[in-house]
Every structure is written in structure tokens, then in C-alpha cells.
Amino acid sequence: MNILIVEDEAVIAKHLQYTLRGFGYESIFLAGDYVQAIDILKDQIVHLALLDISLGGYRTGIDVAEYIRQNFNFPFIFLTSHEELPIVNAALNTSPNAFLNKPFKNISVYTAVSLALKNYKDNIAGKNESEERNEESIVIQDALFIKEKNVFTKIFLNEILYIRSDDNYLELHTPDKKYTIRETLKNMIQQLPDNQFFRTHKSFIVNLNAITAINYIHLMIGEIEIPITADNRSELLGKLNTFS
């Protein structure tokens, strides 16, 4: 999971980064102001943001939050030492997933991050499928169009080897490239032809034509091991021509 910390005080940012890594979150981006934060959001996949309300410069953490709400779909937490009601209300208007007051303790960081992620996932799970559907992918007949920087790139379905889920993101693996989109595995498998794609595990979809071997706990796509549950293995074997 990728986390973005937007904090203009370097010591606090580094301490928070160190604290999060102690909880097992390794991929962490640091930004000191609004411009740096937007650049990271445009270039990287982010799953969670921790935003200081007060930043050096004209733009604040509230402006970053508004940008996230307008352009993305992931949770964020405000870091604050403010007690002024107008500032707190302005922050609340962006619908943050949690607040973390400075100076913060390790347990407070852990609790805020865990609750923000849980509440966000519960909210996503409670939406119906039409609300869950993200317009970063379009499937038509034998091709999938992936949105990359406002341009839809065409990928033929037979080029996709497998699809891996990472929370609300999907990694689409082809022989030459990996594509990342914001989408759920549930929505994706419903759009793909079931005579060509199969869900082997809660986190994986495979192209049946790409499978090179199957054992009791994995199937192989070349040198790549894909996990498969016992029930799904039995169903998969029923779809394939197997001899013993």
C-alpha cells in the first residue's frame, strides 16, 4: 500500500514516516507543500494520504484534500494542531476519514490509519455495483480500454495474462507491461468473458489460455505462481481438457 504524507515540517514528516514503517507500511511518499503533493498524486498510485492542514504557502492541506476528492477515490486523514472552529469546519467539509492531532503518539497514528482504512472499505462495500464501478476501464468484445493520464489505451483481452487485486486497485499483467487501474475485482470479472477468464482466488483472475501448469495450491503462467483455492481448482479443472 502506498501512503502520501503532506507535511511542511520535515522533522514531523520523517517521524511520521518512521512510525508508519514500524507498523509495516513501507511505501511512503513525502511532500512539503501543495505543489509537491499534486505532482506525486499525478505520477504515483496512492492508497491513503495524511495531510497537514497548515502548509507553507498559499495552498493548504484542505486544498490537497479537495483535489483528492475531485480526482481520486481513496481515504485521507488530517494532521492538525488547530482548535479554531472555522478551520476545523473547513476541513470537515472535505469529508476526511479521520483526524490526527499533533503532537501524536504511535498508538494514535496506528488507530487513525486503521480506522480510516476500515471505514473507507466498509463504505465501499456498502455501495451498490453502479456506484462501485469506476470509469478507468471499458470492456468491449475482445478488448479492454485502460485510462492512462486521460487517454484510453486499448489492450486486447488475449494479451492479459492475469489480474491481481490490491485493495481498490487492479494490476493487469501482460507479457510486456503492467497496467494499474482503480477498479474492484468483482466488477472486472463480471465484465470479462467467463470462457476466457477465471477467478482463482480472492485476489487473482487468470486468462485460461495463459495457464501452463496446475498443482494443488498454485497454477503456473510461465514462471509465475498464481494461488488457487481447492474449490476453485475443482471448478477450473471442469473447464479444461484434462487427462490422467
XYZ file of C-alpha atoms in Angstrom:
244
model
C 0.000 0.000 0.000
C 1.274 3.466 -0.909
C 0.876 6.312 1.605
C 1.348 10.017 0.949
C 2.384 12.325 3.810
C 1.916 16.044 3.138
C 3.688 17.941 5.928
C 5.841 21.088 5.665
C 7.826 20.384 8.830
C 10.495 17.890 7.770
C 11.125 16.556 11.280
C 7.441 15.736 11.798
C 7.158 14.201 8.319
C 10.194 11.956 8.880
C 8.964 10.927 12.330
C 5.564 10.026 10.936
C 7.195 8.109 8.086
C 9.338 6.182 10.602
C 6.270 5.448 12.745
C 4.264 4.123 9.789
C 7.140 1.919 8.655
C 7.193 0.448 12.137
C 3.615 -0.677 11.512
C 4.628 -2.379 8.247
C 3.785 0.381 5.764
C 6.931 0.586 3.637
C 5.960 2.607 0.549
C 5.619 6.197 1.740
C 5.877 9.413 -0.302
C 6.701 12.758 1.334
C 5.553 16.179 0.129
C 6.257 19.507 1.795
C 3.645 21.643 0.057
C 0.619 21.617 -2.222
C 2.593 21.569 -5.489
C 4.751 18.614 -4.450
C 1.672 16.741 -3.256
C -0.176 17.233 -6.553
C 2.877 16.147 -8.544
C 3.039 12.902 -6.546
C -0.698 12.298 -6.920
C -0.410 12.714 -10.689
C 2.597 10.394 -11.042
C 2.044 7.714 -8.379
C -0.677 5.385 -7.162
C -1.699 6.437 -3.650
C -3.948 4.417 -1.329
C -4.006 6.700 1.726
C -2.953 10.310 2.435
C -2.059 12.047 5.696
C -2.446 15.795 5.223
C -1.257 18.592 7.483
C -3.955 21.263 7.422
C -1.408 24.102 7.583
C 1.226 24.085 4.846
C 3.806 26.667 3.871
C 2.488 28.777 1.012
C -0.896 29.916 -0.237
C -2.409 26.434 -0.549
C -3.219 24.281 2.481
C -3.829 20.635 3.256
C -7.526 21.372 2.795
C -6.778 22.283 -0.833
C -4.975 18.951 -1.264
C -7.985 17.177 0.245
C -10.333 18.897 -2.179
C -8.110 17.860 -5.082
C -8.198 14.257 -3.856
C -11.984 14.283 -3.520
C -12.400 15.703 -7.037
C -9.939 13.414 -8.808
C -9.455 10.215 -6.808
C -11.201 7.723 -4.587
C -9.066 6.919 -1.554
C -9.169 7.876 2.156
C -7.235 10.701 3.793
C -6.505 11.818 7.350
C -5.913 15.383 8.531
C -2.936 16.160 10.764
C -3.696 19.207 12.862
C -2.889 21.208 15.954
C -5.697 23.687 15.216
C -8.572 24.311 17.562
C -10.125 27.211 15.621
C -13.694 26.273 14.726
C -13.685 27.857 11.200
C -10.583 25.877 10.201
C -11.974 22.636 11.617
C -15.282 23.183 9.801
C -13.466 23.884 6.521
C -11.586 20.617 6.959
C -14.787 18.716 7.800
C -16.388 19.943 4.571
C -13.916 17.789 2.607
C -15.225 14.644 4.405
C -11.930 13.350 5.861
C -11.795 9.754 7.039
C -10.078 10.674 10.318
C -8.240 13.403 12.271
C -4.867 13.002 13.963
C -3.940 15.669 16.500
C -0.374 16.888 16.990
C 1.710 16.004 18.845
C 0.732 12.435 18.054
C 1.594 9.173 19.780
C 2.345 5.925 17.955
C -0.887 4.292 19.095
C -2.857 7.320 17.871
C -1.254 7.039 14.430
C -1.988 3.312 14.268
C -5.598 3.806 15.384
C -6.289 6.686 12.975
C -4.846 4.830 9.985
C -6.609 1.561 10.818
C -9.981 3.239 11.374
C -9.688 5.363 8.228
C -8.953 2.310 6.091
C -11.671 0.210 7.737
C -14.336 2.906 7.439
C -13.404 3.520 3.831
C -13.584 -0.185 2.940
C -16.894 -0.576 4.771
C -18.294 2.387 2.858
C -17.141 0.956 -0.482
C -18.581 -2.453 0.388
C -21.929 -0.862 1.201
C -22.344 0.782 -2.191
C -24.208 -0.902 -4.992
C -22.425 -2.022 -8.116
C -23.312 1.024 -10.159
C -21.645 3.216 -7.517
C -18.628 0.962 -7.261
C -17.959 0.948 -10.999
C -15.001 3.183 -11.866
C -14.651 4.667 -15.309
C -10.965 3.831 -15.625
C -11.715 0.733 -17.685
C -14.110 -0.095 -20.509
C -14.549 -3.602 -21.926
C -15.859 -4.092 -25.460
C -15.870 -7.506 -27.087
C -12.235 -8.617 -27.405
C -10.528 -5.546 -25.936
C -10.150 -3.563 -22.741
C -9.535 0.187 -22.719
C -7.384 1.395 -19.806
C -7.367 5.039 -18.782
C -3.833 6.406 -18.505
C -3.439 10.146 -17.894
C -6.786 10.985 -19.505
C -6.138 8.763 -22.547
C -7.775 5.343 -23.028
C -5.265 2.726 -24.205
C -6.554 -0.387 -25.959
C -5.424 -3.785 -24.661
C -6.629 -6.962 -26.345
C -8.027 -9.459 -23.848
C -5.815 -12.258 -25.130
C -2.773 -10.161 -24.136
C -3.780 -10.148 -20.457
C -2.048 -12.978 -18.590
C -3.548 -12.365 -15.167
C -5.101 -9.662 -12.988
C -4.132 -9.067 -9.366
C -6.175 -7.100 -6.833
C -4.612 -4.656 -4.374
C -7.475 -3.224 -2.323
C -9.425 -0.993 -4.748
C -6.770 -1.163 -7.449
C -6.131 -3.803 -10.078
C -2.837 -4.744 -11.692
C -3.305 -6.053 -15.246
C -0.262 -8.042 -16.321
C 0.596 -8.531 -19.988
C 3.828 -10.028 -21.385
C 5.276 -6.539 -21.861
C 3.722 -4.257 -19.267
C 1.763 -3.934 -16.033
C -1.242 -1.578 -16.010
C -2.775 -0.256 -12.768
C -6.356 0.980 -12.567
C -8.827 1.861 -9.825
C -11.389 -0.921 -10.023
C -12.626 -3.861 -7.969
C -12.000 -7.486 -8.878
C -15.722 -8.164 -8.517
C -16.634 -5.620 -11.178
C -13.849 -6.715 -13.506
C -14.697 -10.433 -13.516
C -18.327 -9.578 -14.344
C -17.202 -7.710 -17.443
C -14.790 -10.358 -18.764
C -15.887 -13.381 -20.815
C -16.179 -16.393 -18.485
C -14.977 -18.766 -21.177
C -11.611 -16.981 -21.181
C -11.071 -15.633 -17.655
C -11.392 -17.359 -14.287
C -11.137 -16.131 -10.694
C -8.768 -18.486 -8.877
C -8.534 -16.623 -5.600
C -9.982 -13.559 -3.866
C -7.108 -11.526 -5.329
C -6.488 -13.106 -8.758
C -8.114 -13.550 -12.156
C -6.269 -15.552 -14.820
C -6.530 -15.907 -18.566
C -7.313 -19.600 -19.135
C -5.305 -19.588 -22.358
C -2.193 -18.447 -20.472
C -2.121 -21.304 -17.923
C 0.889 -23.602 -18.373
C 0.534 -25.908 -15.335
C -1.704 -26.618 -12.325
C -0.916 -28.256 -8.979
C -2.882 -28.474 -5.739
C -2.240 -24.949 -4.455
C -0.997 -22.988 -7.460
C -1.322 -22.703 -11.175
C 1.514 -21.522 -13.361
C 1.655 -18.879 -16.057
C 5.164 -19.402 -17.333
C 7.346 -18.953 -14.241
C 4.674 -17.068 -12.307
C 2.797 -18.844 -9.492
C -0.857 -17.886 -9.015
C -2.660 -19.138 -5.871
C -5.838 -21.151 -6.271
C -8.294 -22.395 -3.639
C -9.368 -26.035 -3.502
C -12.952 -25.290 -4.589
C -11.824 -23.057 -7.435
C -9.306 -25.683 -8.542
C -12.076 -28.274 -8.909
C -14.209 -25.815 -10.877
C -11.263 -24.823 -13.067
C -10.398 -28.438 -13.925
C -14.009 -28.880 -15.024
C -13.500 -26.097 -17.576
C -10.293 -27.556 -19.029
C -9.490 -30.621 -21.083
C -7.539 -32.737 -18.616
C -6.204 -36.300 -18.941
C -4.614 -38.609 -16.390
